[in-house]
Structures are given as C-alpha cells and as structure tokens.
Amino acid sequence: MQNSPYFSQFPAIRLRRLRASPWIRELVQETRISVTDLIWPIFILEGSGNREDVPSMPGVQRLSADLAIEAIKEARDLGIPAVALFPITPSAKKTPDGREACNSENLICRAVYAIKKNVPEIGVITDVALDPYTSHGHDGLLKGDVVLNDDTVEVLCRQAVVQAQAGADVIAPSDMMDGRIGAIRAALDKAGYPDTIILSYAAKYASAFYGPFRDAVQSAGCLSGDKKTYQMNPGNTNEAIREVALDLAEGADMVMVKPGLPYLDIIRRVKDAFSVPTFAYHVSGEYAMLRAASEEGWLDYASTLMESLSAFKRAGADGIFTYGAVDAARLLNKSE
Ligand code: PBG
C-alpha cells in the first residue's frame, strides 16, 4: 500500500488531517520536553543575602548560597532534577595560576556543601575549569600567551577532587584541555570518589554566544585574547566526533555539546554515533537574545523558549542546560 501511487499521494493523503485539532496534534507529537530534561545554571556570590541582576541576562540573578538554596528548593518543587553552579570569584582571589580553584573552602565548595545539606534531592553539577579563578580569564595556566595543557590538567584534577569532596554529584569539565577526562577520572577514583559522575563538555566551540556568561561571572574584563587554541572551531563537525570518542574512552559518563541551537547538527551526530547521554547547553547569548527581543516586544519569550527547548529534544538531546529552566518548568507544570 505504501508504494501504491493512489494511497501515497494527495488527495488520498492529506497531512493536515493530523493537525486539525489539539487532541490529534497531541496524540501524534513525536518529541516532548519535560521538566525532568532541565538543568538550571546558577551564578553564586559570596556572602549572605546578596542578590544582583546580570544586566546582559534579564531575569537572571547572581545569588549568595543562602538565597540560592531557597531558589533551588523552588526548582526542586517544580521537578527540576539538577542545577549547575558557577562562582563569581572576588577579584582579590584571582591569580595567574588560579589556585583558589583547588581551595577546599572556596566559594563553590561551600555552596555545594550547603546545597546538598539543605536540598539533598537535587543533583549538583560543578564546573571544572580555571577561568573563574585566573586573573587572565583563561581556562588553564598560561606561559606567555600559550595555555599549557598538561600542567593545567594536573590542577583540574585537584579542582575536581575538592568539588567531589564538597559533595558535587557531577563533575563537568568545561576547559577543553586534552586528556583531562582520563586524568580526572583517575584522580577521583584515587581520592575515593569512584561514583562521582563525569559530564564532559566534550564538543565545546569557541563561541561568541558566551558573552553574557563572561559578564555574569565577571571574567570578560580579564580575558586576554580568545579561547580558540582550546575551544573548537565553529566550522568543524568531524572534530566533535573525535572529541566525544576520546572523552568516552577516557571515562566520561555523559557528554555535552555547546553552544546549543547553532549546533543542533552536532547534537544529532553525537547522539547517532555514540548513543550515550548527550546534553545541550542553551548558552547565555542564546538566552539573552530571546529576552532582549521579547523586552522589545519583537518575540514572545515563553513560546520561543519552549520552541528552542523542543528543538534540542528533536535533535536528540537527553537534557538541556538553560537559564530559562525555572520559567520552562512553570510553563510545563501549568500546561499539564
Ligand atoms: C567556562 C565556561 C563558559 C561557559 C560555561 N563554562 C564560558 C567560556 O568558555 O568562556 C559558558 C556558558 C554560557 O555562555 O552560558 N569554562
């Protein structure tokens, strides 16, 4: 019947039949975004009772750990399974070697500990990279203007271990040094954390869409040069497959493609090639675009956010990091 010229063509086939009313559209919908797909990135400030707007990310605030805990309880109540934490390191603690990253009493470690103590049900993901801690804003150690790979990996291992000690459930290296996943896995195992999960930012591109994030963590002002010697060239796709293959071989449990919407083709290729849990990061610049246009009245934030999130699912993502996680969770809970 499929091949019959009569049945396979108009007017026997009318695709609009399956679009005619909400119930049938619901019934034949192929992919669906759920609250359980969302990971909420949060910027953490020192002190208590501190809350600051991020000007380039309307609707996003930096929060001290006590206020973050209240916000995270709300996220948990909405059904969000995990949060990802990013610290705002006071500039006095930034050094060329980023040593504060390995201080077991640093802001992120204290925040992780407090969050796991107060909201143990939510998954806590921490970022492994030196950029919040280096005075030059790079993700690794510098010699002249070269970002050193192997020396950086040693520091990342120590950083990962202090985060695991603090109680992080998932260690997420976002630095793009070669060989760091295997080294971090070995360091975690040796330190007694064989069950700590590694989510590798495996295919992370050197993207201009990270601009507002660098404002949010106040690393923009310090960054000398760009990150093109370690983050990927936006023109490449095969290289993403190699990156993911290596990170999986080294022990990554899950992988990430970043940024999000401009790289949906990469998500699809990675998912098809490896069939492993694959995450997307709907990054700061993508979020800022939706917010800015909706503030101008040019786009509707809620519907463009939900459409963006379903695009990730359609491309094969298992979960999505998005600054709109709480907004999306509220919308999803309302529509259920
Ligand atoms: C840093 C890091 C970045 C992001 C997450 N971790 C920025 C960068 O690489 O410069 C970007 C996230 C976003 O733009 O939302 N290691």
PDB file of C-alpha atoms in Angstrom, residues 57-264:
ATOM      1  CA  MET A  57      20.822  38.343  31.026  1.00  0.00           C
ATOM      2  CA  PRO A  58      17.468  39.838  32.038  1.00  0.00           C
ATOM      3  CA  GLY A  59      15.694  37.613  34.541  1.00  0.00           C
ATOM      4  CA  VAL A  60      18.952  36.048  35.770  1.00  0.00           C
ATOM      5  CA  GLN A  61      20.435  36.967  39.126  1.00  0.00           C
ATOM      6  CA  ARG A  62      23.639  36.153  40.905  1.00  0.00           C
ATOM      7  CA  LEU A  63      22.773  34.755  44.337  1.00  0.00           C
ATOM      8  CA  SER A  64      24.648  34.121  47.546  1.00  0.00           C
ATOM      9  CA  ALA A  65      24.418  30.486  48.686  1.00  0.00           C
ATOM     10  CA  ASP A  66      21.637  31.100  51.229  1.00  0.00           C
ATOM     11  CA  LEU A  67      19.391  32.691  48.592  1.00  0.00           C
ATOM     12  CA  ALA A  68      20.431  30.065  46.036  1.00  0.00           C
ATOM     13  CA  ILE A  69      19.216  27.382  48.441  1.00  0.00           C
ATOM     14  CA  GLU A  70      15.770  28.994  48.576  1.00  0.00           C
ATOM     15  CA  ALA A  71      15.675  29.241  44.776  1.00  0.00           C
ATOM     16  CA  ILE A  72      16.860  25.642  44.445  1.00  0.00           C
ATOM     17  CA  LYS A  73      14.099  24.419  46.765  1.00  0.00           C
ATOM     18  CA  GLU A  74      11.648  26.048  44.414  1.00  0.00           C
ATOM     19  CA  ALA A  75      13.345  24.419  41.417  1.00  0.00           C
ATOM     20  CA  ARG A  76      13.133  21.056  43.157  1.00  0.00           C
ATOM     21  CA  ASP A  77       9.458  21.581  43.900  1.00  0.00           C
ATOM     22  CA  LEU A  78       8.911  22.309  40.209  1.00  0.00           C
ATOM     23  CA  GLY A  79      10.551  18.975  39.369  1.00  0.00           C
ATOM     24  CA  ILE A  80      13.912  20.213  38.015  1.00  0.00           C
ATOM     25  CA  PRO A  81      16.390  17.340  38.563  1.00  0.00           C
ATOM     26  CA  ALA A  82      19.691  19.227  38.713  1.00  0.00           C
ATOM     27  CA  VAL A  83      21.440  22.571  38.974  1.00  0.00           C
ATOM     28  CA  ALA A  84      24.847  23.645  37.642  1.00  0.00           C
ATOM     29  CA  LEU A  85      26.844  26.089  39.745  1.00  0.00           C
ATOM     30  CA  PHE A  86      29.215  28.820  38.594  1.00  0.00           C
ATOM     31  CA  PRO A  87      31.078  31.000  41.104  1.00  0.00           C
ATOM     32  CA  ILE A  88      31.718  34.733  40.996  1.00  0.00           C
ATOM     33  CA  THR A  89      35.219  34.841  42.432  1.00  0.00           C
ATOM     34  CA  PRO A  90      36.130  38.159  44.082  1.00  0.00           C
ATOM     35  CA  SER A  91      38.919  39.733  42.020  1.00  0.00           C
ATOM     36  CA  ALA A  92      41.257  39.737  45.026  1.00  0.00           C
ATOM     37  CA  LYS A  93      41.213  35.924  44.872  1.00  0.00           C
ATOM     38  CA  LYS A  94      42.065  35.696  41.167  1.00  0.00           C
ATOM     39  CA  THR A  95      45.701  34.841  40.430  1.00  0.00           C
ATOM     40  CA  PRO A  96      47.621  33.853  37.296  1.00  0.00           C
ATOM     41  CA  ASP A  97      47.669  30.222  38.497  1.00  0.00           C
ATOM     42  CA  GLY A  98      44.013  30.198  39.607  1.00  0.00           C
ATOM     43  CA  ARG A  99      44.981  28.471  42.846  1.00  0.00           C
ATOM     44  CA  GLU A 100      41.663  29.351  44.509  1.00  0.00           C
ATOM     45  CA  ALA A 101      40.100  26.642  42.273  1.00  0.00           C
ATOM     46  CA  CYS A 102      41.722  23.978  44.465  1.00  0.00           C
ATOM     47  CA  ASN A 103      40.913  25.542  47.820  1.00  0.00           C
ATOM     48  CA  SER A 104      38.552  23.107  49.514  1.00  0.00           C
ATOM     49  CA  GLU A 105      36.974  26.057  51.351  1.00  0.00           C
ATOM     50  CA  ASN A 106      36.368  28.113  48.218  1.00  0.00           C
ATOM     51  CA  LEU A 107      33.011  29.638  47.364  1.00  0.00           C
ATOM     52  CA  ILE A 108      31.848  26.812  45.153  1.00  0.00           C
ATOM     53  CA  CYS A 109      32.796  24.077  47.629  1.00  0.00           C
ATOM     54  CA  ARG A 110      30.995  25.865  50.460  1.00  0.00           C
ATOM     55  CA  ALA A 111      27.944  26.391  48.247  1.00  0.00           C
ATOM     56  CA  VAL A 112      27.866  22.739  47.120  1.00  0.00           C
ATOM     57  CA  TYR A 113      28.111  21.552  50.706  1.00  0.00           C
ATOM     58  CA  ALA A 114      25.302  23.845  51.868  1.00  0.00           C
ATOM     59  CA  ILE A 115      23.046  22.955  48.937  1.00  0.00           C
ATOM     60  CA  LYS A 116      23.499  19.199  49.359  1.00  0.00           C
ATOM     61  CA  LYS A 117      22.825  19.584  53.074  1.00  0.00           C
ATOM     62  CA  ASN A 118      19.635  21.603  52.591  1.00  0.00           C
ATOM     63  CA  VAL A 119      18.269  20.209  49.310  1.00  0.00           C
ATOM     64  CA  PRO A 120      19.782  16.721  49.071  1.00  0.00           C
ATOM     65  CA  GLU A 121      17.281  15.546  46.453  1.00  0.00           C
ATOM     66  CA  ILE A 122      18.584  17.806  43.696  1.00  0.00           C
ATOM     67  CA  GLY A 123      21.625  16.878  41.604  1.00  0.00           C
ATOM     68  CA  VAL A 124      24.526  19.316  41.854  1.00  0.00           C
ATOM     69  CA  ILE A 125      26.818  19.786  38.865  1.00  0.00           C
ATOM     70  CA  THR A 126      30.051  21.745  39.206  1.00  0.00           C
ATOM     71  CA  ASP A 127      32.187  23.321  36.526  1.00  0.00           C
ATOM     72  CA  VAL A 128      35.816  22.251  36.244  1.00  0.00           C
ATOM     73  CA  ALA A 129      37.901  24.926  34.516  1.00  0.00           C
ATOM     74  CA  LEU A 130      40.153  27.677  35.814  1.00  0.00           C
ATOM     75  CA  ASP A 131      38.565  30.744  34.220  1.00  0.00           C
ATOM     76  CA  PRO A 132      36.585  31.883  37.285  1.00  0.00           C
ATOM     77  CA  TYR A 133      39.859  31.884  39.241  1.00  0.00           C
ATOM     78  CA  THR A 134      42.554  33.151  36.858  1.00  0.00           C
ATOM     79  CA  SER A 135      43.467  36.834  36.647  1.00  0.00           C
ATOM     80  CA  HIS A 136      43.859  36.429  32.853  1.00  0.00           C
ATOM     81  CA  GLY A 137      40.451  34.779  32.396  1.00  0.00           C
ATOM     82  CA  HIS A 138      41.720  31.666  30.601  1.00  0.00           C
ATOM     83  CA  ASP A 139      40.553  28.154  31.458  1.00  0.00           C
ATOM     84  CA  GLY A 140      44.124  26.998  32.012  1.00  0.00           C
ATOM     85  CA  LEU A 141      47.604  28.052  33.083  1.00  0.00           C
ATOM     86  CA  LEU A 142      49.497  30.438  30.838  1.00  0.00           C
ATOM     87  CA  LYS A 143      53.120  30.520  29.794  1.00  0.00           C
ATOM     88  CA  GLY A 144      53.498  33.725  27.832  1.00  0.00           C
ATOM     89  CA  ASP A 145      50.334  33.609  25.796  1.00  0.00           C
ATOM     90  CA  VAL A 146      50.242  29.810  25.472  1.00  0.00           C
ATOM     91  CA  VAL A 147      47.653  27.905  27.507  1.00  0.00           C
ATOM     92  CA  LEU A 148      49.563  24.938  28.920  1.00  0.00           C
ATOM     93  CA  ASN A 149      47.735  21.641  28.549  1.00  0.00           C
ATOM     94  CA  ASP A 150      49.358  19.068  30.820  1.00  0.00           C
ATOM     95  CA  ASP A 151      50.146  21.472  33.657  1.00  0.00           C
ATOM     96  CA  THR A 152      46.537  22.638  33.574  1.00  0.00           C
ATOM     97  CA  VAL A 153      45.218  19.071  33.690  1.00  0.00           C
ATOM     98  CA  GLU A 154      47.077  18.497  36.968  1.00  0.00           C
ATOM     99  CA  VAL A 155      45.327  21.495  38.513  1.00  0.00           C
ATOM    100  CA  LEU A 156      41.943  20.432  37.108  1.00  0.00           C
ATOM    101  CA  CYS A 157      42.337  17.058  38.828  1.00  0.00           C
ATOM    102  CA  ARG A 158      42.797  18.743  42.188  1.00  0.00           C
ATOM    103  CA  GLN A 159      39.899  21.079  41.464  1.00  0.00           C
ATOM    104  CA  ALA A 160      37.645  18.112  40.626  1.00  0.00           C
ATOM    105  CA  VAL A 161      38.612  16.296  43.823  1.00  0.00           C
ATOM    106  CA  VAL A 162      37.792  19.252  46.112  1.00  0.00           C
ATOM    107  CA  GLN A 163      34.427  19.600  44.388  1.00  0.00           C
ATOM    108  CA  ALA A 164      33.692  15.893  44.845  1.00  0.00           C
ATOM    109  CA  GLN A 165      34.734  16.153  48.496  1.00  0.00           C
ATOM    110  CA  ALA A 166      32.295  19.017  48.947  1.00  0.00           C
ATOM    111  CA  GLY A 167      29.548  16.729  47.688  1.00  0.00           C
ATOM    112  CA  ALA A 168      29.161  17.503  43.977  1.00  0.00           C
ATOM    113  CA  ASP A 169      27.255  14.721  42.228  1.00  0.00           C
ATOM    114  CA  VAL A 170      28.520  15.526  38.749  1.00  0.00           C
ATOM    115  CA  ILE A 171      31.879  16.986  37.774  1.00  0.00           C
ATOM    116  CA  ALA A 172      31.634  18.851  34.489  1.00  0.00           C
ATOM    117  CA  PRO A 173      34.970  19.777  32.912  1.00  0.00           C
ATOM    118  CA  SER A 174      34.380  22.694  30.530  1.00  0.00           C
ATOM    119  CA  ASP A 175      38.020  23.601  29.926  1.00  0.00           C
ATOM    120  CA  MET A 176      38.708  21.622  26.709  1.00  0.00           C
ATOM    121  CA  MET A 177      42.249  20.539  27.650  1.00  0.00           C
ATOM    122  CA  ASP A 178      43.324  17.276  26.021  1.00  0.00           C
ATOM    123  CA  GLY A 179      43.401  14.203  28.230  1.00  0.00           C
ATOM    124  CA  ARG A 180      41.647  15.775  31.187  1.00  0.00           C
ATOM    125  CA  ILE A 181      38.773  13.310  31.403  1.00  0.00           C
ATOM    126  CA  GLY A 182      41.028  10.290  31.924  1.00  0.00           C
ATOM    127  CA  ALA A 183      43.186  12.181  34.402  1.00  0.00           C
ATOM    128  CA  ILE A 184      40.196  13.482  36.364  1.00  0.00           C
ATOM    129  CA  ARG A 185      38.589  10.007  36.432  1.00  0.00           C
ATOM    130  CA  ALA A 186      41.796   8.527  37.830  1.00  0.00           C
ATOM    131  CA  ALA A 187      42.140  11.334  40.386  1.00  0.00           C
ATOM    132  CA  LEU A 188      38.533  10.929  41.568  1.00  0.00           C
ATOM    133  CA  ASP A 189      38.909   7.163  41.863  1.00  0.00           C
ATOM    134  CA  LYS A 190      42.163   7.510  43.780  1.00  0.00           C
ATOM    135  CA  ALA A 191      40.637  10.041  46.149  1.00  0.00           C
ATOM    136  CA  GLY A 192      37.771   7.659  46.920  1.00  0.00           C
ATOM    137  CA  TYR A 193      35.088   9.025  44.584  1.00  0.00           C
ATOM    138  CA  PRO A 194      34.547   6.237  42.052  1.00  0.00           C
ATOM    139  CA  ASP A 195      30.813   7.016  41.919  1.00  0.00           C
ATOM    140  CA  THR A 196      31.109  10.705  41.108  1.00  0.00           C
ATOM    141  CA  ILE A 197      29.733  11.215  37.612  1.00  0.00           C
ATOM    142  CA  ILE A 198      31.698  12.989  34.870  1.00  0.00           C
ATOM    143  CA  LEU A 199      29.803  15.074  32.348  1.00  0.00           C
ATOM    144  CA  SER A 200      32.327  16.198  29.776  1.00  0.00           C
ATOM    145  CA  TYR A 201      31.845  19.401  27.832  1.00  0.00           C
ATOM    146  CA  ALA A 202      33.252  17.309  25.007  1.00  0.00           C
ATOM    147  CA  ALA A 203      32.353  19.404  21.982  1.00  0.00           C
ATOM    148  CA  LYS A 204      32.659  22.945  23.186  1.00  0.00           C
ATOM    149  CA  TYR A 205      33.100  25.551  20.499  1.00  0.00           C
ATOM    150  CA  ALA A 206      34.954  28.876  20.665  1.00  0.00           C
ATOM    151  CA  SER A 207      31.725  30.837  20.558  1.00  0.00           C
ATOM    152  CA  ALA A 208      30.775  34.489  20.718  1.00  0.00           C
ATOM    153  CA  PHE A 209      27.481  33.368  22.294  1.00  0.00           C
ATOM    154  CA  TYR A 210      29.244  33.065  25.696  1.00  0.00           C
ATOM    155  CA  GLY A 211      29.496  36.869  26.014  1.00  0.00           C
ATOM    156  CA  PRO A 212      26.794  37.399  28.660  1.00  0.00           C
ATOM    157  CA  PHE A 213      28.126  34.464  30.758  1.00  0.00           C
ATOM    158  CA  ARG A 214      31.510  36.170  30.951  1.00  0.00           C
ATOM    159  CA  ASP A 215      29.731  39.323  32.159  1.00  0.00           C
ATOM    160  CA  ALA A 216      27.829  37.275  34.707  1.00  0.00           C
ATOM    161  CA  VAL A 217      30.951  35.685  36.200  1.00  0.00           C
ATOM    162  CA  GLN A 218      32.938  38.894  35.684  1.00  0.00           C
ATOM    163  CA  SER A 219      35.671  37.211  33.666  1.00  0.00           C
ATOM    164  CA  ALA A 220      35.088  39.259  30.494  1.00  0.00           C
ATOM    165  CA  GLY A 221      37.180  42.193  31.660  1.00  0.00           C
ATOM    166  CA  CYS A 222      40.159  39.980  32.471  1.00  0.00           C
ATOM    167  CA  LEU A 223      40.223  37.779  29.367  1.00  0.00           C
ATOM    168  CA  SER A 224      43.356  38.368  27.334  1.00  0.00           C
ATOM    169  CA  GLY A 225      42.916  37.193  23.762  1.00  0.00           C
ATOM    170  CA  ASP A 226      40.445  34.441  22.918  1.00  0.00           C
ATOM    171  CA  LYS A 227      39.940  30.731  23.643  1.00  0.00           C
ATOM    172  CA  LYS A 228      40.475  29.451  20.103  1.00  0.00           C
ATOM    173  CA  THR A 229      43.554  27.380  20.942  1.00  0.00           C
ATOM    174  CA  TYR A 230      41.478  25.076  23.142  1.00  0.00           C
ATOM    175  CA  GLN A 231      37.786  25.503  22.271  1.00  0.00           C
ATOM    176  CA  MET A 232      36.683  24.123  18.910  1.00  0.00           C
ATOM    177  CA  ASN A 233      36.468  25.868  15.567  1.00  0.00           C
ATOM    178  CA  PRO A 234      32.785  26.506  14.740  1.00  0.00           C
ATOM    179  CA  GLY A 235      33.439  25.281  11.206  1.00  0.00           C
ATOM    180  CA  ASN A 236      34.091  21.691  12.277  1.00  0.00           C
ATOM    181  CA  THR A 237      31.888  18.657  12.846  1.00  0.00           C
ATOM    182  CA  ASN A 238      34.150  15.610  12.436  1.00  0.00           C
ATOM    183  CA  GLU A 239      36.379  17.006  15.129  1.00  0.00           C
ATOM    184  CA  ALA A 240      33.410  16.966  17.531  1.00  0.00           C
ATOM    185  CA  ILE A 241      33.051  13.240  16.939  1.00  0.00           C
ATOM    186  CA  ARG A 242      36.741  12.723  17.732  1.00  0.00           C
ATOM    187  CA  GLU A 243      36.449  14.813  20.899  1.00  0.00           C
ATOM    188  CA  VAL A 244      33.443  12.824  22.108  1.00  0.00           C
ATOM    189  CA  ALA A 245      35.041   9.472  21.211  1.00  0.00           C
ATOM    190  CA  LEU A 246      38.169  10.323  23.203  1.00  0.00           C
ATOM    191  CA  ASP A 247      36.273  11.589  26.234  1.00  0.00           C
ATOM    192  CA  LEU A 248      34.085   8.478  26.320  1.00  0.00           C
ATOM    193  CA  ALA A 249      37.157   6.271  26.005  1.00  0.00           C
ATOM    194  CA  GLU A 250      38.719   8.174  28.914  1.00  0.00           C
ATOM    195  CA  GLY A 251      35.699   7.570  31.138  1.00  0.00           C
ATOM    196  CA  ALA A 252      33.137  10.329  30.566  1.00  0.00           C
ATOM    197  CA  ASP A 253      29.680   9.138  31.663  1.00  0.00           C
ATOM    198  CA  MET A 254      27.826  11.784  29.698  1.00  0.00           C
ATOM    199  CA  VAL A 255      28.787  14.357  27.083  1.00  0.00           C
ATOM    200  CA  MET A 256      27.771  17.878  26.209  1.00  0.00           C
ATOM    201  CA  VAL A 257      27.593  19.911  23.048  1.00  0.00           C
ATOM    202  CA  LYS A 258      27.878  23.658  23.491  1.00  0.00           C
ATOM    203  CA  PRO A 259      26.507  26.171  22.452  1.00  0.00           C
ATOM    204  CA  GLY A 260      23.015  24.909  21.730  1.00  0.00           C
ATOM    205  CA  LEU A 261      20.756  25.976  18.885  1.00  0.00           C
ATOM    206  CA  PRO A 262      23.530  26.925  16.439  1.00  0.00           C
ATOM    207  CA  TYR A 263      24.970  23.401  16.925  1.00  0.00           C
ATOM    208  CA  LEU A 264      21.931  21.125  16.711  1.00  0.00           C
TER     209      LEU A 264
END
